[in-house]
Amino acid sequence: MKPSGYQPSVDTIEDKAPHRIQVVFHRPERVKQPETLADRVRTTAPGNVVAAFDELERLIGLSEAKKLMYEIHALLRINKEREKHQLKLEKQVYHMVFKGNPGTGKTTVARLFGKIFREMGILSKGHLIEVERADLVGEFIGHTAQKTRELVKKALGGILFIDEAYSLARGGEKDFGKEAIDCLTKALEDHGNDFICILAGYTEEMEAFLELNPGMPSRFPIHLNFADYSVDELVRIADSLLEGKEYRLSASAREKLRQHLTRMRQDVFETNFSNARYVRNALEQAIRKQAVRLLAVQELTRDDIMTLQPEDFVWAAS
């Protein structure tokens, strides 16, 4: 009589059936599929490209810019597959227009785009040449074309970033800005994708500028809109900037900053708000205020030195 709950051991089974073959089936583990577009890119891109994309992902907000770069990566990958099958390749023009308010990340994104394009093999160098009207427009006939050609030459292999590009059309028919536009247009035709030109500026002004120059939109097929940051994003940017400087906000200082940014974003008469640039300037001012405040403290702790308090944030309207 076997006791209740008795289970034969492996030895017992082998003793009774020495020639029995035991087969064990293992259910294959499910491979976790990438959930987001960024995850899918990581599974298909080489390591150097993934590292550049990770740097892009660390930027706060800027979802439209991130999506564009993932789409370009996907198209490059598919073009390689089409080439294997001797199919026509989808050729791309990468000249762009960046539209948005100050401090929304246009220059930062342009610099990082250069790095990513270099890692992808689209650009040979990936450096950024940042210019404005004064760098392109000369003072006499022929001078503008010379300056523009020289800057294009410097940008070959990288990105020519023209900030406030609409200012090139502000001087009227006799202004040399038009000459700069004509020279730039020719350079785009002559050099193809040997460099990438990015025109940047306020949304409304850029749209008006493109309407005045009918040949421009077709040469700049990629348009990116840089939205203003939300208050939550601006506070996250503040935390990120301070972390890089080895400072931090106290809980009450963070709340004071949040309330101030909320008022600024809601004030329809506020014309000087510059998003992340405004936050950076506010933090630099607060760091100076903290330094003055701490002059009165004899024995400073590490926490004293690192932490910004509410009294370090002073605004005229507060």
JSON list of C-alpha atoms in Angstrom, two decimals, residues 96-111 128-137 151 159-170 177 180-181 184 196-203 205-206 209 216 220 224 226 274 277 280:
[
{"chain": "A", "resi": 96, "resn": "MET", "atom": "CA", "xyz": [15.18, 71.66, -44.41]},
{"chain": "A", "resi": 97, "resn": "VAL", "atom": "CA", "xyz": [13.19, 74.52, -42.96]},
{"chain": "A", "resi": 98, "resn": "PHE", "atom": "CA", "xyz": [13.00, 74.83, -39.16]},
{"chain": "A", "resi": 99, "resn": "LYS", "atom": "CA", "xyz": [10.07, 76.95, -37.93]},
{"chain": "A", "resi": 100, "resn": "GLY", "atom": "CA", "xyz": [9.46, 77.96, -34.33]},
{"chain": "A", "resi": 101, "resn": "ASN", "atom": "CA", "xyz": [9.99, 80.46, -31.54]},
{"chain": "A", "resi": 102, "resn": "PRO", "atom": "CA", "xyz": [13.37, 81.17, -29.91]},
{"chain": "A", "resi": 103, "resn": "GLY", "atom": "CA", "xyz": [14.70, 78.59, -27.48]},
{"chain": "A", "resi": 104, "resn": "THR", "atom": "CA", "xyz": [12.77, 75.66, -28.94]},
{"chain": "A", "resi": 105, "resn": "GLY", "atom": "CA", "xyz": [15.89, 73.66, -29.82]},
{"chain": "A", "resi": 106, "resn": "LYS", "atom": "CA", "xyz": [16.42, 74.49, -33.50]},
{"chain": "A", "resi": 107, "resn": "THR", "atom": "CA", "xyz": [20.20, 75.02, -33.31]},
{"chain": "A", "resi": 108, "resn": "THR", "atom": "CA", "xyz": [20.69, 72.09, -30.92]},
{"chain": "A", "resi": 109, "resn": "VAL", "atom": "CA", "xyz": [18.77, 69.77, -33.24]},
{"chain": "A", "resi": 110, "resn": "ALA", "atom": "CA", "xyz": [20.66, 71.02, -36.32]},
{"chain": "A", "resi": 111, "resn": "ARG", "atom": "CA", "xyz": [24.00, 70.27, -34.63]},
{"chain": "A", "resi": 128, "resn": "LEU", "atom": "CA", "xyz": [27.64, 72.79, -38.36]},
{"chain": "A", "resi": 129, "resn": "ILE", "atom": "CA", "xyz": [28.29, 76.21, -39.90]},
{"chain": "A", "resi": 130, "resn": "GLU", "atom": "CA", "xyz": [25.88, 78.66, -38.25]},
{"chain": "A", "resi": 131, "resn": "VAL", "atom": "CA", "xyz": [25.34, 81.96, -40.06]},
{"chain": "A", "resi": 132, "resn": "GLU", "atom": "CA", "xyz": [22.94, 84.89, -40.23]},
{"chain": "A", "resi": 133, "resn": "ARG", "atom": "CA", "xyz": [22.25, 87.71, -42.67]},
{"chain": "A", "resi": 134, "resn": "ALA", "atom": "CA", "xyz": [25.41, 89.70, -41.85]},
{"chain": "A", "resi": 135, "resn": "ASP", "atom": "CA", "xyz": [27.60, 86.68, -42.67]},
{"chain": "A", "resi": 136, "resn": "LEU", "atom": "CA", "xyz": [26.06, 86.28, -46.13]},
{"chain": "A", "resi": 137, "resn": "VAL", "atom": "CA", "xyz": [25.22, 89.77, -47.34]},
{"chain": "A", "resi": 151, "resn": "LEU", "atom": "CA", "xyz": [30.43, 79.81, -46.48]},
{"chain": "A", "resi": 159, "resn": "ILE", "atom": "CA", "xyz": [25.28, 71.56, -42.42]},
{"chain": "A", "resi": 160, "resn": "LEU", "atom": "CA", "xyz": [24.87, 75.24, -43.31]},
{"chain": "A", "resi": 161, "resn": "PHE", "atom": "CA", "xyz": [22.42, 76.61, -40.74]},
{"chain": "A", "resi": 162, "resn": "ILE", "atom": "CA", "xyz": [20.98, 80.03, -41.66]},
{"chain": "A", "resi": 163, "resn": "ASP", "atom": "CA", "xyz": [19.22, 81.59, -38.67]},
{"chain": "A", "resi": 164, "resn": "GLU", "atom": "CA", "xyz": [16.49, 84.18, -39.25]},
{"chain": "A", "resi": 165, "resn": "ALA", "atom": "CA", "xyz": [16.70, 83.35, -42.96]},
{"chain": "A", "resi": 166, "resn": "TYR", "atom": "CA", "xyz": [13.70, 85.56, -43.74]},
{"chain": "A", "resi": 167, "resn": "SER", "atom": "CA", "xyz": [15.89, 88.60, -43.08]},
{"chain": "A", "resi": 168, "resn": "LEU", "atom": "CA", "xyz": [17.54, 87.97, -46.46]},
{"chain": "A", "resi": 169, "resn": "ALA", "atom": "CA", "xyz": [14.36, 89.23, -48.14]},
{"chain": "A", "resi": 170, "resn": "ARG", "atom": "CA", "xyz": [13.76, 92.30, -45.98]},
{"chain": "A", "resi": 177, "resn": "GLY", "atom": "CA", "xyz": [19.97, 89.82, -49.66]},
{"chain": "A", "resi": 180, "resn": "ALA", "atom": "CA", "xyz": [22.52, 85.79, -51.37]},
{"chain": "A", "resi": 181, "resn": "ILE", "atom": "CA", "xyz": [19.32, 83.84, -52.02]},
{"chain": "A", "resi": 184, "resn": "LEU", "atom": "CA", "xyz": [22.47, 79.86, -52.32]},
{"chain": "A", "resi": 196, "resn": "ILE", "atom": "CA", "xyz": [22.64, 70.15, -46.12]},
{"chain": "A", "resi": 197, "resn": "CYS", "atom": "CA", "xyz": [21.17, 73.65, -45.84]},
{"chain": "A", "resi": 198, "resn": "ILE", "atom": "CA", "xyz": [18.76, 74.44, -43.02]},
{"chain": "A", "resi": 199, "resn": "LEU", "atom": "CA", "xyz": [16.77, 77.70, -43.02]},
{"chain": "A", "resi": 200, "resn": "ALA", "atom": "CA", "xyz": [15.48, 78.63, -39.57]},
{"chain": "A", "resi": 201, "resn": "GLY", "atom": "CA", "xyz": [13.31, 81.30, -38.00]},
{"chain": "A", "resi": 202, "resn": "TYR", "atom": "CA", "xyz": [9.93, 82.31, -36.60]},
{"chain": "A", "resi": 203, "resn": "THR", "atom": "CA", "xyz": [7.04, 80.35, -38.09]},
{"chain": "A", "resi": 205, "resn": "GLU", "atom": "CA", "xyz": [8.09, 85.00, -41.04]},
{"chain": "A", "resi": 206, "resn": "MET", "atom": "CA", "xyz": [9.50, 81.80, -42.54]},
{"chain": "A", "resi": 209, "resn": "PHE", "atom": "CA", "xyz": [9.66, 84.26, -46.87]},
{"chain": "A", "resi": 216, "resn": "MET", "atom": "CA", "xyz": [12.57, 77.70, -52.47]},
{"chain": "A", "resi": 220, "resn": "PHE", "atom": "CA", "xyz": [13.61, 72.56, -49.09]},
{"chain": "A", "resi": 224, "resn": "LEU", "atom": "CA", "xyz": [9.95, 70.86, -39.12]},
{"chain": "A", "resi": 226, "resn": "PHE", "atom": "CA", "xyz": [9.35, 73.36, -33.25]},
{"chain": "A", "resi": 274, "resn": "SER", "atom": "CA", "xyz": [12.26, 82.31, -25.24]},
{"chain": "A", "resi": 277, "resn": "ARG", "atom": "CA", "xyz": [16.79, 79.90, -23.45]},
{"chain": "A", "resi": 280, "resn": "ARG", "atom": "CA", "xyz": [18.82, 78.82, -18.93]}
]
